[in-house]
CSV table of N, CA and C in Angstrom, one decimal:
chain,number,residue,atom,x,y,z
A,160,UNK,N,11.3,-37.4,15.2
A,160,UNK,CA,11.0,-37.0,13.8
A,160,UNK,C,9.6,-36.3,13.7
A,161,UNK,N,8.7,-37.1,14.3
A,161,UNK,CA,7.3,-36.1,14.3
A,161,UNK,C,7.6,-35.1,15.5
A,162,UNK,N,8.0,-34.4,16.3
A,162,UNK,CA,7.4,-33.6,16.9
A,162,UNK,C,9.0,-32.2,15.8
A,163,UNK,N,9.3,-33.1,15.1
A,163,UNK,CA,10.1,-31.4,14.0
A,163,UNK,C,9.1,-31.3,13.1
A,164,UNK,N,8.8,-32.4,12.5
A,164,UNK,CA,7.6,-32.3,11.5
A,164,UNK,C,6.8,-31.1,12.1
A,165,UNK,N,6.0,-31.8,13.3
A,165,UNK,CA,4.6,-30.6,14.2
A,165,UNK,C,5.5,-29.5,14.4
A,166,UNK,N,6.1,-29.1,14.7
A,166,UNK,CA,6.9,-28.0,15.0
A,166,UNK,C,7.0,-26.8,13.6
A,167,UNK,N,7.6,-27.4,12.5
A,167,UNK,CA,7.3,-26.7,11.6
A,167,UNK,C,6.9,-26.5,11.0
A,168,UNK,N,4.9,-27.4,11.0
A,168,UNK,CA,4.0,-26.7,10.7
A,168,UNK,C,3.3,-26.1,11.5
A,169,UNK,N,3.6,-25.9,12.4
A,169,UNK,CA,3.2,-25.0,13.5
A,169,UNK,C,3.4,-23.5,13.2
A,170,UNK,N,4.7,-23.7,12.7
A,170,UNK,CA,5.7,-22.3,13.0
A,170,UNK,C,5.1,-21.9,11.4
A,171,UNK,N,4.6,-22.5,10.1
A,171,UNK,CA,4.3,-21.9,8.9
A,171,UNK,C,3.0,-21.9,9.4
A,172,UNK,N,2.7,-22.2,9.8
A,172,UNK,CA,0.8,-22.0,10.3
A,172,UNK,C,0.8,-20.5,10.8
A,173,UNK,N,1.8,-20.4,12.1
A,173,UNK,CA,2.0,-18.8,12.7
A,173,UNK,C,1.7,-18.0,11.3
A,174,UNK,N,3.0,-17.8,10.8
A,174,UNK,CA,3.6,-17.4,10.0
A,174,UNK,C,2.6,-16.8,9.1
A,175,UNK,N,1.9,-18.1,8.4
A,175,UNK,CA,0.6,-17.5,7.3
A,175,UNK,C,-0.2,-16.7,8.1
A,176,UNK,N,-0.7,-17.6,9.4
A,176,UNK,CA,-2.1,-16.5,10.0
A,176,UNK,C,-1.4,-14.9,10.2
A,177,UNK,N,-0.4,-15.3,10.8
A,177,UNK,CA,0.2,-13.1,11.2
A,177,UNK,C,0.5,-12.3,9.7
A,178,UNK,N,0.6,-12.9,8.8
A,178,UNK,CA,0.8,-12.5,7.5
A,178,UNK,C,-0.5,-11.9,7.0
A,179,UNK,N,-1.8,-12.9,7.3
A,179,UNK,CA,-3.1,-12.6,6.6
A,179,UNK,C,-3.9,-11.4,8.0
A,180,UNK,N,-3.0,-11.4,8.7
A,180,UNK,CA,-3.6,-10.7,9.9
A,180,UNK,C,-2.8,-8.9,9.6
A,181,UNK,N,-1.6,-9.1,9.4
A,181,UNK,CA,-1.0,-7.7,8.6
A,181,UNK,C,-1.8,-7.5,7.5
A,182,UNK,N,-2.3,-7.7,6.7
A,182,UNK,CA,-2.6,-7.6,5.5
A,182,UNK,C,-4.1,-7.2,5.7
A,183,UNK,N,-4.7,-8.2,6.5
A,183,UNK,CA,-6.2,-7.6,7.1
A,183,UNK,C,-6.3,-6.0,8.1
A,184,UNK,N,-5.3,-5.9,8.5
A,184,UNK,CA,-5.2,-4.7,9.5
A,184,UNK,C,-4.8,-3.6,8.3
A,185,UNK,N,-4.1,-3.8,7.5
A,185,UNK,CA,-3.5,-2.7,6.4
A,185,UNK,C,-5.2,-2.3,5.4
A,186,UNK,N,-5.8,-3.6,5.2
A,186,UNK,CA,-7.1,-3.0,4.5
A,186,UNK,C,-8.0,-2.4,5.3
A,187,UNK,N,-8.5,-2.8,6.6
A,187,UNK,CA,-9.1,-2.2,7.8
A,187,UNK,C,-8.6,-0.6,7.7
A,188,UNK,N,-7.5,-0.4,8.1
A,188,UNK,CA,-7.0,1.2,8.2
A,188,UNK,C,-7.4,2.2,6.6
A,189,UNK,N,-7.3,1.0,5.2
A,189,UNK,CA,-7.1,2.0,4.4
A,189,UNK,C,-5.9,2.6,3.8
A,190,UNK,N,-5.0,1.8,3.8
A,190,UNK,CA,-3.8,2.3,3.1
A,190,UNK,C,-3.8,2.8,1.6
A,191,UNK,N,-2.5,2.5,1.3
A,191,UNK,CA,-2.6,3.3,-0.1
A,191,UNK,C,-2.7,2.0,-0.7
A,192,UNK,N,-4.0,3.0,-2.0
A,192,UNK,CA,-4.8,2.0,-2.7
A,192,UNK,C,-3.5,1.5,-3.7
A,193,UNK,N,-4.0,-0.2,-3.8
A,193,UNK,CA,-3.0,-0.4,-5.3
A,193,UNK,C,-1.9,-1.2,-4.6
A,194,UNK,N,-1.4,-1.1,-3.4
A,194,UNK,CA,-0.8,-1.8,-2.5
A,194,UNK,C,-0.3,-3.7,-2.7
A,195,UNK,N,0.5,-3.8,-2.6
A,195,UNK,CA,0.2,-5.4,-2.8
A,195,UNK,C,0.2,-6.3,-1.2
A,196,UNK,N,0.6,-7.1,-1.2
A,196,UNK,CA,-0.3,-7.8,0.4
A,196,UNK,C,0.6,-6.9,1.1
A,197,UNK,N,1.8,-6.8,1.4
A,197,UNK,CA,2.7,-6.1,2.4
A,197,UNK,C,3.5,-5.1,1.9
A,198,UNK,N,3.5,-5.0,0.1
A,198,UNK,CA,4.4,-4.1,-0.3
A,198,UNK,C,4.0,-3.1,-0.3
A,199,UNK,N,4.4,-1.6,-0.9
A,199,UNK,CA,4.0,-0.3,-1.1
A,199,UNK,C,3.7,-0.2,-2.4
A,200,UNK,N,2.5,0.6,-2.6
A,200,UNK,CA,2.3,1.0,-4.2
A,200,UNK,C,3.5,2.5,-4.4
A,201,UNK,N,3.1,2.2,-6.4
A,201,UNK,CA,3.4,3.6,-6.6
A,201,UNK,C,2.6,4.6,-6.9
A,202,UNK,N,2.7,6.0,-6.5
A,202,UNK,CA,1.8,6.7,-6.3
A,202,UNK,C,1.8,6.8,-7.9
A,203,UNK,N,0.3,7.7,-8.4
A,203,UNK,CA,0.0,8.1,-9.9
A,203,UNK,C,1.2,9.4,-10.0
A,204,UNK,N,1.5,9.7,-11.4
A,204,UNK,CA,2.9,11.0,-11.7
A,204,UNK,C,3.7,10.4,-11.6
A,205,UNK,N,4.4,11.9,-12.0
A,205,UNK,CA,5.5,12.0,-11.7
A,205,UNK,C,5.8,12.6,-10.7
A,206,UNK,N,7.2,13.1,-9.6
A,206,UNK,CA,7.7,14.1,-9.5
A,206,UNK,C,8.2,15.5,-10.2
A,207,UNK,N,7.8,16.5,-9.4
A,207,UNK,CA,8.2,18.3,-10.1
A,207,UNK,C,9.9,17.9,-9.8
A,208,UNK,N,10.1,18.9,-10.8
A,208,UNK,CA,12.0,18.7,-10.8
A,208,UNK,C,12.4,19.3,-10.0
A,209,UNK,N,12.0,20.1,-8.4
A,209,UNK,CA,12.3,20.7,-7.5
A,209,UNK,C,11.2,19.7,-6.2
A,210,UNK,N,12.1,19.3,-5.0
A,210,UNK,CA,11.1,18.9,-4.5
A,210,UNK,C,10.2,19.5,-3.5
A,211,UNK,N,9.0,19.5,-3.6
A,211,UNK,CA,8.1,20.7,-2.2
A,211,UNK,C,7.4,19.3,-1.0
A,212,UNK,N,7.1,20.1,-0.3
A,212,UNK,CA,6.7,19.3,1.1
A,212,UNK,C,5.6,18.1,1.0
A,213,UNK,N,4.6,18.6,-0.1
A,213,UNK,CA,4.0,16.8,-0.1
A,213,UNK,C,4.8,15.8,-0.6
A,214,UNK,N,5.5,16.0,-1.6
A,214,UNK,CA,6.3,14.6,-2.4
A,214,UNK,C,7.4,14.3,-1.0
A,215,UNK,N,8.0,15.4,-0.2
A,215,UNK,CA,8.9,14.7,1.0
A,215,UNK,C,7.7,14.3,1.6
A,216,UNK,N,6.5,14.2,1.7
A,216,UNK,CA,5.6,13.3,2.7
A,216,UNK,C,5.0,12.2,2.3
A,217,UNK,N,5.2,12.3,1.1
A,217,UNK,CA,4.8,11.1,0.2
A,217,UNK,C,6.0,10.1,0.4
A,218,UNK,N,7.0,10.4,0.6
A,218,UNK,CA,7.9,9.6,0.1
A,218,UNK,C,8.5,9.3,1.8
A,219,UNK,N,8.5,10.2,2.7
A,219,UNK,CA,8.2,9.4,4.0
A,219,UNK,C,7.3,9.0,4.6
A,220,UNK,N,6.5,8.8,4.2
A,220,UNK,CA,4.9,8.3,4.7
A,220,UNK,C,4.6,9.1,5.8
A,221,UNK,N,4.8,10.4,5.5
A,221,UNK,CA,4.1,10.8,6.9
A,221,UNK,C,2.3,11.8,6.4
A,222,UNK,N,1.7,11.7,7.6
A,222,UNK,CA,0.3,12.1,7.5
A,222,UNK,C,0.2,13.5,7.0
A,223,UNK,N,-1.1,13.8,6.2
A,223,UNK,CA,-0.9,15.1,5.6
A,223,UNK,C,-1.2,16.7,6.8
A,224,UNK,N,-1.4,16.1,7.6
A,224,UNK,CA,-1.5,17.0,9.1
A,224,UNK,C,-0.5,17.7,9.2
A,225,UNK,N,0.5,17.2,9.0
A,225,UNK,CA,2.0,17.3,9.2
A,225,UNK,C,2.7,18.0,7.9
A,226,UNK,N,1.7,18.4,6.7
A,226,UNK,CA,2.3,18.9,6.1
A,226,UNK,C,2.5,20.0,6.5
A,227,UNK,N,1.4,21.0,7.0
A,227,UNK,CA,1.4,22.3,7.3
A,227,UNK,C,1.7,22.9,8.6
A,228,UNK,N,2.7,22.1,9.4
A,228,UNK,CA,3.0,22.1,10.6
A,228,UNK,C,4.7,22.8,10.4
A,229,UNK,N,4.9,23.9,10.8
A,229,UNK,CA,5.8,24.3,10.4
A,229,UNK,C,7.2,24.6,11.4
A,230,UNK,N,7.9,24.7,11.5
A,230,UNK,CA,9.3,23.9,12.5
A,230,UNK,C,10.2,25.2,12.5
């Protein structure tokens, strides 16, 4: 009975520390401000009623480098 007890506080102990460790690595890089510990903010606006290439990069999270990279 004690070594399930140790065991699953073991395993919420992981759990918290890799949680506070994503969440320290997400503020480190600078994500998007307004963010909650793991979730995604919402950006300020609205959407134009046609969509152009930053809102598709906004909304796939891809880097703005890549907006003007052309295929």
């Amino acid at each position: 009975m004690t070594t399930v007890v140790a065991v699953g506080v073991g395993v919420a102990a992981a759990a918290f520390l890799g949680r506070a460790g994503l969440v320290a690595v997400r503020k480190y890089k600078g994500g998007v401000t307004g963010a909650g510990a793991l979730g995604r903010a919402f950006y300020k606006g609205g959407f134009e009623p046609r969509m152009n290439r930053r809102e598709a990069a906004l909304i796939l999270q891809l880097k703005r480098v890549l907006l003007f990279m052309t295929a």
